[in-house]
Amino acid sequence: MYDAIVVGARCAGASTALLLARAGYRVLLADKEAHGSDTLSTHLIHQPGVAALARWRLLDQVRASGCPPLTRTIYEVADIHIEGCARGVEGHRAGFAPRRHVLDALLVDAAVAAGAEFRDRCRVTGLLRDEAGRVVGVEGRHGGRIFTERARLVVGADGMRSTVARLVAAPYTMRDPRLTCAYYTYWKDVPADLELYERPGGWVAAVPTNDDATLVLAYFPQSRFEEVRTDARLAYQEQIRATAPALNERLRGKEPVERLRGSGDQQNFFRQATGRGWVLVGDAGHHKDSITARGISDAFWQAESLVRELQGTLGDDPAQLDAALARFAEGRDKQLAPGYEATLGVARLEPHDQRLSLLRAVQSDPELTSIYLDMVAGIASAGALYTPRLLALL
């Protein structure tokens, strides 16, 4: 009998298993993919997520992997050039963008070191329920054999297309249309900061990562997906040329070092977060367009919030556990709703005049630039920017 079974061992699941194991709980962590495998990702960990890694004593391992700190951000749109660094969180002003085969493996290894049991290539296919309908475990297939395991809590951390969410029939509590499709690959010998370029109908980002490579992403309106996918490489190159000409010059004469990856299924939703004996964390419960790269930091926040609420509740009193899960669900929605709305605004790829006027004022002032970059990182709300300093410039 486990205290918790965590289904999915990416950023949300592995970090949840890590924190539960460190809290003394008996945890099974299962993932359908192999340990150390890759996945679609922007890779970017904003400063709140970096601070979490530091609290978990894992940031030094990210550094040791060769992943460079992102100490400067450049953002260009229209005639505006913003350059600077966020004020940060708990002394951490830099972001990081580790490859996912690095980050996810690091988190899983830390969970195992803390006492969690890990099974990779392990597919959960069903849930166990008691006579009252409460979820009390999982069934699945591992190593060619069918298995069942029981637990006081099943955590669905298995991504946007979550099996756990499907099995519990978790309803959407908020859902919006897809807004962008995106393609990316990696380039060598392309010096870059964290760089963001925007124009109507286009968004391009450059993100330094492991192995001296730079991830370059191109975003398009979702309405163009069928057109773009017919020749994704040409569309990718044209978007970079049109949206980020300075970056395009640095790419000239070079070839990407990996195949082009992409997605036209960037869903935007909140699902019901909890029920009797189950909870959803990370993309399983809440997903938004990757254009703001909030997913990893938000997953870390959810892991910490859930484990904090669960303290002392994984015993023999289901009512106590259900109350803790309800507190987590309420806190999740309150914490993540503003970032969701902000992301939808960016993902429409329609920079409007009011925002451009604001950014023209911000670019002229280093302090306002740092506050604005805090907003980009999900540290500060839009209201934090409206200081007397800004109002004097408008």
Short mmCIF file of N, CA and C in Angstrom, two decimals, residues 42-183:
data_model
loop_
_atom_site.label_atom_id
_atom_site.label_comp_id
_atom_site.label_asym_id
_atom_site.label_seq_id
_atom_site.Cartn_x
_atom_site.Cartn_y
_atom_site.Cartn_z
N THR A 42 9.49 24.12 -24.37
CA THR A 42 10.26 25.36 -24.56
C THR A 42 11.51 25.38 -23.69
N HIS A 43 11.58 24.47 -22.71
CA HIS A 43 12.71 24.30 -21.79
C HIS A 43 12.84 25.38 -20.72
N LEU A 44 12.26 26.54 -20.94
CA LEU A 44 12.55 27.70 -20.09
C LEU A 44 11.97 27.54 -18.70
N ILE A 45 12.81 27.73 -17.71
CA ILE A 45 12.39 27.80 -16.31
C ILE A 45 12.55 29.24 -15.86
N HIS A 46 11.43 29.92 -15.64
CA HIS A 46 11.49 31.29 -15.15
C HIS A 46 11.98 31.31 -13.70
N GLN A 47 12.27 32.49 -13.22
CA GLN A 47 12.91 32.64 -11.90
C GLN A 47 12.13 32.00 -10.75
N PRO A 48 10.79 32.00 -10.73
CA PRO A 48 10.11 31.28 -9.64
C PRO A 48 10.45 29.79 -9.64
N GLY A 49 10.58 29.20 -10.81
CA GLY A 49 10.97 27.79 -10.89
C GLY A 49 12.42 27.57 -10.51
N VAL A 50 13.27 28.52 -10.88
CA VAL A 50 14.69 28.43 -10.49
C VAL A 50 14.81 28.47 -8.97
N ALA A 51 14.04 29.36 -8.34
CA ALA A 51 14.07 29.45 -6.88
C ALA A 51 13.61 28.14 -6.25
N ALA A 52 12.61 27.48 -6.87
CA ALA A 52 12.17 26.19 -6.35
C ALA A 52 13.29 25.15 -6.44
N LEU A 53 13.97 25.09 -7.58
CA LEU A 53 15.09 24.16 -7.71
C LEU A 53 16.16 24.42 -6.65
N ALA A 54 16.39 25.68 -6.35
CA ALA A 54 17.37 26.02 -5.31
C ALA A 54 16.89 25.52 -3.95
N ARG A 55 15.60 25.72 -3.65
CA ARG A 55 15.06 25.24 -2.37
C ARG A 55 15.18 23.72 -2.27
N TRP A 56 15.05 23.04 -3.41
CA TRP A 56 15.12 21.58 -3.41
C TRP A 56 16.56 21.06 -3.50
N ARG A 57 17.52 21.99 -3.50
CA ARG A 57 18.95 21.67 -3.56
C ARG A 57 19.31 20.95 -4.87
N LEU A 58 18.69 21.39 -5.96
CA LEU A 58 18.94 20.79 -7.27
C LEU A 58 19.49 21.78 -8.29
N LEU A 59 19.53 23.05 -7.95
CA LEU A 59 19.96 24.04 -8.94
C LEU A 59 21.41 23.84 -9.33
N ASP A 60 22.25 23.46 -8.38
CA ASP A 60 23.66 23.23 -8.71
C ASP A 60 23.81 22.10 -9.73
N GLN A 61 22.92 21.10 -9.68
CA GLN A 61 22.99 20.02 -10.66
C GLN A 61 22.59 20.51 -12.05
N VAL A 62 21.63 21.42 -12.11
CA VAL A 62 21.27 22.01 -13.40
C VAL A 62 22.46 22.77 -13.96
N ARG A 63 23.11 23.56 -13.11
CA ARG A 63 24.31 24.29 -13.56
C ARG A 63 25.39 23.32 -14.03
N ALA A 64 25.59 22.25 -13.27
CA ALA A 64 26.66 21.31 -13.59
C ALA A 64 26.40 20.56 -14.89
N SER A 65 25.14 20.55 -15.36
CA SER A 65 24.82 19.88 -16.62
C SER A 65 25.32 20.65 -17.83
N GLY A 66 25.82 21.87 -17.59
CA GLY A 66 26.27 22.70 -18.70
C GLY A 66 25.21 23.65 -19.22
N CYS A 67 24.08 23.71 -18.53
CA CYS A 67 23.02 24.63 -18.93
C CYS A 67 23.38 26.04 -18.48
N PRO A 68 23.45 27.01 -19.40
CA PRO A 68 23.90 28.35 -19.03
C PRO A 68 22.80 29.16 -18.34
N PRO A 69 23.16 30.02 -17.40
CA PRO A 69 22.17 30.94 -16.83
C PRO A 69 21.77 31.99 -17.86
N LEU A 70 20.50 32.37 -17.84
CA LEU A 70 19.98 33.38 -18.77
C LEU A 70 19.86 34.68 -17.99
N THR A 71 20.91 35.47 -18.06
CA THR A 71 21.02 36.66 -17.22
C THR A 71 20.50 37.92 -17.88
N ARG A 72 20.22 37.86 -19.18
CA ARG A 72 19.72 39.03 -19.88
C ARG A 72 18.61 38.62 -20.84
N THR A 73 17.55 39.42 -20.87
CA THR A 73 16.43 39.19 -21.78
C THR A 73 16.35 40.35 -22.76
N ILE A 74 16.12 40.01 -24.02
CA ILE A 74 15.90 41.00 -25.07
C ILE A 74 14.52 40.75 -25.66
N TYR A 75 13.74 41.82 -25.78
CA TYR A 75 12.39 41.71 -26.34
C TYR A 75 12.20 42.83 -27.34
N GLU A 76 11.85 42.47 -28.57
CA GLU A 76 11.66 43.45 -29.63
C GLU A 76 10.28 43.29 -30.26
N VAL A 77 9.59 44.40 -30.40
CA VAL A 77 8.31 44.45 -31.09
C VAL A 77 8.15 45.85 -31.65
N ALA A 78 7.71 45.95 -32.92
CA ALA A 78 7.58 47.24 -33.59
C ALA A 78 8.90 48.00 -33.50
N ASP A 79 8.85 49.24 -33.01
CA ASP A 79 10.08 50.04 -32.88
C ASP A 79 10.68 49.96 -31.48
N ILE A 80 10.27 48.97 -30.71
CA ILE A 80 10.62 48.88 -29.29
C ILE A 80 11.71 47.84 -29.08
N HIS A 81 12.70 48.18 -28.27
CA HIS A 81 13.77 47.26 -27.88
C HIS A 81 13.91 47.33 -26.37
N ILE A 82 13.55 46.25 -25.71
CA ILE A 82 13.67 46.15 -24.25
C ILE A 82 14.79 45.18 -23.94
N GLU A 83 15.67 45.57 -23.05
CA GLU A 83 16.82 44.74 -22.71
C GLU A 83 17.13 44.90 -21.23
N GLY A 84 17.26 43.79 -20.53
CA GLY A 84 17.56 43.89 -19.10
C GLY A 84 17.43 42.56 -18.41
N CYS A 85 17.18 42.62 -17.11
CA CYS A 85 17.09 41.43 -16.26
C CYS A 85 15.98 41.65 -15.25
N ALA A 86 15.22 40.60 -14.98
CA ALA A 86 14.17 40.68 -13.96
C ALA A 86 14.78 40.91 -12.58
N ARG A 87 13.95 41.43 -11.68
CA ARG A 87 14.42 41.59 -10.29
C ARG A 87 14.58 40.23 -9.61
N GLY A 88 13.76 39.27 -10.04
CA GLY A 88 13.97 37.90 -9.60
C GLY A 88 13.22 37.51 -8.34
N VAL A 89 13.54 36.30 -7.85
CA VAL A 89 12.88 35.69 -6.70
C VAL A 89 13.95 35.11 -5.78
N GLU A 90 13.89 35.47 -4.53
CA GLU A 90 14.80 34.91 -3.51
C GLU A 90 16.26 34.99 -3.95
N GLY A 91 16.59 36.10 -4.60
CA GLY A 91 17.97 36.32 -5.04
C GLY A 91 18.31 35.70 -6.38
N HIS A 92 17.37 35.03 -7.01
CA HIS A 92 17.63 34.38 -8.29
C HIS A 92 17.07 35.25 -9.42
N ARG A 93 17.97 35.90 -10.15
CA ARG A 93 17.57 36.80 -11.23
C ARG A 93 17.67 36.14 -12.60
N ALA A 94 18.40 35.06 -12.71
CA ALA A 94 18.58 34.38 -14.00
C ALA A 94 17.56 33.27 -14.17
N GLY A 95 17.17 33.04 -15.41
CA GLY A 95 16.42 31.85 -15.75
C GLY A 95 17.37 30.76 -16.23
N PHE A 96 16.84 29.57 -16.47
CA PHE A 96 17.60 28.46 -17.05
C PHE A 96 16.68 27.73 -18.02
N ALA A 97 17.28 27.07 -19.00
CA ALA A 97 16.49 26.32 -19.99
C ALA A 97 17.15 24.98 -20.29
N PRO A 98 17.17 24.07 -19.33
CA PRO A 98 17.81 22.77 -19.56
C PRO A 98 17.01 21.91 -20.52
N ARG A 99 17.70 21.08 -21.29
CA ARG A 99 17.01 20.08 -22.10
C ARG A 99 16.17 19.19 -21.20
N ARG A 100 15.05 18.74 -21.70
CA ARG A 100 14.15 17.98 -20.85
C ARG A 100 14.68 16.60 -20.50
N HIS A 101 15.50 16.02 -21.35
CA HIS A 101 16.09 14.73 -20.97
C HIS A 101 17.09 14.90 -19.83
N VAL A 102 17.55 16.13 -19.63
CA VAL A 102 18.42 16.44 -18.50
C VAL A 102 17.58 16.73 -17.26
N LEU A 103 16.66 17.67 -17.37
CA LEU A 103 15.88 18.12 -16.21
C LEU A 103 15.00 17.02 -15.65
N ASP A 104 14.25 16.34 -16.51
CA ASP A 104 13.33 15.33 -16.01
C ASP A 104 14.07 14.18 -15.33
N ALA A 105 15.18 13.77 -15.92
CA ALA A 105 15.97 12.69 -15.31
C ALA A 105 16.54 13.12 -13.96
N LEU A 106 16.96 14.37 -13.89
CA LEU A 106 17.51 14.89 -12.64
C LEU A 106 16.45 14.85 -11.53
N LEU A 107 15.22 15.26 -11.87
CA LEU A 107 14.14 15.26 -10.88
C LEU A 107 13.76 13.84 -10.46
N VAL A 108 13.69 12.92 -11.44
CA VAL A 108 13.38 11.53 -11.11
C VAL A 108 14.45 10.94 -10.21
N ASP A 109 15.72 11.16 -10.54
CA ASP A 109 16.81 10.62 -9.73
C ASP A 109 16.76 11.17 -8.30
N ALA A 110 16.39 12.45 -8.17
CA ALA A 110 16.27 13.04 -6.83
C ALA A 110 15.12 12.40 -6.06
N ALA A 111 14.02 12.12 -6.76
CA ALA A 111 12.88 11.46 -6.11
C ALA A 111 13.26 10.07 -5.63
N VAL A 112 13.98 9.34 -6.47
CA VAL A 112 14.43 7.99 -6.08
C VAL A 112 15.39 8.06 -4.90
N ALA A 113 16.30 9.02 -4.94
CA ALA A 113 17.24 9.19 -3.82
C ALA A 113 16.50 9.51 -2.53
N ALA A 114 15.34 10.15 -2.63
CA ALA A 114 14.55 10.49 -1.45
C ALA A 114 13.70 9.33 -0.96
N GLY A 115 13.66 8.23 -1.75
CA GLY A 115 12.94 7.05 -1.31
C GLY A 115 11.76 6.64 -2.17
N ALA A 116 11.45 7.39 -3.23
CA ALA A 116 10.36 7.00 -4.11
C ALA A 116 10.76 5.79 -4.94
N GLU A 117 9.79 4.94 -5.25
CA GLU A 117 9.99 3.83 -6.18
C GLU A 117 9.64 4.33 -7.58
N PHE A 118 10.47 4.04 -8.57
CA PHE A 118 10.24 4.52 -9.93
C PHE A 118 10.13 3.36 -10.90
N ARG A 119 9.11 3.40 -11.74
CA ARG A 119 8.95 2.42 -12.81
C ARG A 119 8.79 3.17 -14.12
N ASP A 120 9.76 3.04 -15.00
CA ASP A 120 9.59 3.62 -16.33
C ASP A 120 9.04 2.56 -17.28
N ARG A 121 8.64 3.00 -18.47
CA ARG A 121 7.95 2.13 -19.43
C ARG A 121 6.78 1.41 -18.76
N CYS A 122 6.09 2.14 -17.94
CA CYS A 122 4.99 1.59 -17.13
C CYS A 122 3.72 2.35 -17.49
N ARG A 123 2.76 1.67 -18.06
CA ARG A 123 1.55 2.32 -18.57
C ARG A 123 0.37 2.03 -17.65
N VAL A 124 -0.22 3.08 -17.08
CA VAL A 124 -1.43 2.95 -16.28
C VAL A 124 -2.62 2.93 -17.21
N THR A 125 -3.47 1.92 -17.05
CA THR A 125 -4.61 1.73 -17.96
C THR A 125 -5.96 1.84 -17.27
N GLY A 126 -5.95 1.81 -15.94
CA GLY A 126 -7.22 1.88 -15.23
C GLY A 126 -7.02 2.31 -13.78
N LEU A 127 -8.11 2.59 -13.11
CA LEU A 127 -8.09 2.99 -11.71
C LEU A 127 -8.86 1.98 -10.88
N LEU A 128 -8.41 1.74 -9.66
CA LEU A 128 -9.13 0.92 -8.70
C LEU A 128 -10.03 1.82 -7.87
N ARG A 129 -11.24 1.33 -7.57
CA ARG A 129 -12.18 2.09 -6.75
C ARG A 129 -12.76 1.20 -5.66
N ASP A 130 -13.12 1.80 -4.55
CA ASP A 130 -13.78 1.04 -3.49
C ASP A 130 -15.29 1.03 -3.74
N GLU A 131 -16.04 0.43 -2.81
CA GLU A 131 -17.48 0.28 -2.99
C GLU A 131 -18.19 1.62 -3.12
N ALA A 132 -17.63 2.66 -2.54
CA ALA A 132 -18.25 3.99 -2.59
C ALA A 132 -17.81 4.79 -3.81
N GLY A 133 -16.94 4.20 -4.65
CA GLY A 133 -16.50 4.90 -5.85
C GLY A 133 -15.24 5.71 -5.68
N ARG A 134 -14.64 5.66 -4.52
CA ARG A 134 -13.42 6.43 -4.27
C ARG A 134 -12.23 5.76 -4.97
N VAL A 135 -11.37 6.55 -5.60
CA VAL A 135 -10.17 6.01 -6.23
C VAL A 135 -9.20 5.54 -5.14
N VAL A 136 -8.74 4.28 -5.28
CA VAL A 136 -7.88 3.71 -4.25
C VAL A 136 -6.64 3.04 -4.86
N GLY A 137 -6.37 3.28 -6.13
CA GLY A 137 -5.17 2.70 -6.73
C GLY A 137 -5.25 2.70 -8.24
N VAL A 138 -4.31 1.98 -8.86
CA VAL A 138 -4.22 1.95 -10.31
C VAL A 138 -4.00 0.52 -10.78
N GLU A 139 -4.30 0.30 -12.04
CA GLU A 139 -3.91 -0.94 -12.71
C GLU A 139 -3.21 -0.57 -14.00
N GLY A 140 -2.35 -1.45 -14.48
CA GLY A 140 -1.61 -1.12 -15.69
C GLY A 140 -0.75 -2.27 -16.15
N ARG A 141 0.21 -1.92 -17.00
CA ARG A 141 1.10 -2.93 -17.58
C ARG A 141 2.54 -2.44 -17.44
N HIS A 142 3.41 -3.32 -16.97
CA HIS A 142 4.83 -2.99 -16.79
C HIS A 142 5.65 -4.25 -17.00
N GLY A 143 6.66 -4.14 -17.85
CA GLY A 143 7.51 -5.30 -18.11
C GLY A 143 6.77 -6.48 -18.68
N GLY A 144 5.73 -6.21 -19.45
CA GLY A 144 4.97 -7.29 -20.07
C GLY A 144 3.95 -7.93 -19.16
N ARG A 145 3.81 -7.39 -17.95
CA ARG A 145 2.86 -7.99 -16.99
C ARG A 145 1.82 -6.97 -16.57
N ILE A 146 0.62 -7.46 -16.30
CA ILE A 146 -0.44 -6.61 -15.75
C ILE A 146 -0.24 -6.51 -14.25
N PHE A 147 -0.44 -5.32 -13.70
CA PHE A 147 -0.26 -5.13 -12.26
C PHE A 147 -1.40 -4.28 -11.70
N THR A 148 -1.60 -4.37 -10.40
CA THR A 148 -2.46 -3.46 -9.65
C THR A 148 -1.69 -3.00 -8.42
N GLU A 149 -1.85 -1.74 -8.07
CA GLU A 149 -1.24 -1.18 -6.86
C GLU A 149 -2.27 -0.27 -6.19
N ARG A 150 -2.25 -0.27 -4.89
CA ARG A 150 -3.21 0.52 -4.12
C ARG A 150 -2.50 1.69 -3.44
N ALA A 151 -3.25 2.78 -3.26
CA ALA A 151 -2.68 3.97 -2.62
C ALA A 151 -3.81 4.82 -2.03
N ARG A 152 -3.46 5.63 -1.07
CA ARG A 152 -4.44 6.57 -0.50
C ARG A 152 -4.75 7.71 -1.46
N LEU A 153 -3.79 8.01 -2.36
CA LEU A 153 -3.99 9.13 -3.29
C LEU A 153 -3.34 8.76 -4.62
N VAL A 154 -4.06 9.01 -5.71
CA VAL A 154 -3.51 8.89 -7.06
C VAL A 154 -3.34 10.28 -7.63
N VAL A 155 -2.11 10.58 -8.05
CA VAL A 155 -1.78 11.89 -8.61
C VAL A 155 -1.63 11.74 -10.13
N GLY A 156 -2.48 12.41 -10.88
CA GLY A 156 -2.36 12.43 -12.33
C GLY A 156 -1.46 13.58 -12.75
N ALA A 157 -0.25 13.24 -13.19
CA ALA A 157 0.72 14.25 -13.66
C ALA A 157 1.18 13.85 -15.05
N ASP A 158 0.24 13.33 -15.83
CA ASP A 158 0.57 12.69 -17.10
C ASP A 158 0.20 13.55 -18.31
N GLY A 159 0.28 14.85 -18.15
CA GLY A 159 0.26 15.75 -19.28
C GLY A 159 -1.11 16.16 -19.78
N MET A 160 -1.08 16.97 -20.82
CA MET A 160 -2.28 17.59 -21.38
C MET A 160 -3.33 16.55 -21.77
N ARG A 161 -2.89 15.41 -22.28
CA ARG A 161 -3.82 14.34 -22.69
C ARG A 161 -3.90 13.27 -21.60
N SER A 162 -3.99 13.68 -20.39
CA SER A 162 -3.89 12.83 -19.20
C SER A 162 -4.83 11.63 -19.22
N THR A 163 -4.24 10.45 -19.03
CA THR A 163 -5.04 9.23 -18.85
C THR A 163 -5.83 9.29 -17.55
N VAL A 164 -5.21 9.77 -16.49
CA VAL A 164 -5.90 9.85 -15.20
C VAL A 164 -7.11 10.78 -15.31
N ALA A 165 -6.93 11.94 -15.95
CA ALA A 165 -8.05 12.87 -16.12
C ALA A 165 -9.19 12.21 -16.89
N ARG A 166 -8.84 11.43 -17.90
CA ARG A 166 -9.87 10.73 -18.68
C ARG A 166 -10.58 9.68 -17.84
N LEU A 167 -9.81 8.93 -17.04
CA LEU A 167 -10.40 7.84 -16.27
C LEU A 167 -11.31 8.35 -15.14
N VAL A 168 -11.01 9.52 -14.60
CA VAL A 168 -11.89 10.08 -13.55
C VAL A 168 -12.94 10.99 -14.15
N ALA A 169 -12.90 11.18 -15.48
CA ALA A 169 -13.86 12.05 -16.19
C ALA A 169 -13.82 13.46 -15.62
N ALA A 170 -12.61 13.99 -15.41
CA ALA A 170 -12.46 15.34 -14.87
C ALA A 170 -12.99 16.36 -15.87
N PRO A 171 -13.99 17.13 -15.53
CA PRO A 171 -14.56 18.08 -16.49
C PRO A 171 -13.67 19.32 -16.64
N TYR A 172 -13.78 19.96 -17.80
CA TYR A 172 -13.14 21.26 -17.98
C TYR A 172 -13.94 22.30 -17.20
N THR A 173 -13.25 23.12 -16.43
CA THR A 173 -13.91 24.22 -15.74
C THR A 173 -13.69 25.54 -16.48
N MET A 174 -12.72 25.55 -17.38
CA MET A 174 -12.49 26.69 -18.26
C MET A 174 -11.78 26.15 -19.50
N ARG A 175 -12.20 26.62 -20.67
CA ARG A 175 -11.58 26.15 -21.89
C ARG A 175 -11.68 27.22 -22.96
N ASP A 176 -10.55 27.47 -23.64
CA ASP A 176 -10.50 28.48 -24.69
C ASP A 176 -9.91 27.86 -25.95
N PRO A 177 -10.18 28.47 -27.11
CA PRO A 177 -9.67 27.91 -28.36
C PRO A 177 -8.14 27.90 -28.43
N ARG A 178 -7.60 26.99 -29.22
CA ARG A 178 -6.17 27.02 -29.51
C ARG A 178 -5.85 28.31 -30.26
N LEU A 179 -4.72 28.91 -29.94
CA LEU A 179 -4.38 30.20 -30.53
C LEU A 179 -3.13 30.16 -31.40
N THR A 180 -2.16 29.32 -31.07
CA THR A 180 -0.94 29.26 -31.87
C THR A 180 -0.56 27.81 -32.18
N CYS A 181 0.24 27.68 -33.23
CA CYS A 181 1.01 26.46 -33.46
C CYS A 181 2.48 26.86 -33.45
N ALA A 182 3.37 25.92 -33.15
CA ALA A 182 4.77 26.28 -32.96
C ALA A 182 5.69 25.18 -33.47
N TYR A 183 6.84 25.60 -33.98
CA TYR A 183 7.89 24.68 -34.43
C TYR A 183 9.22 25.16 -33.88
#
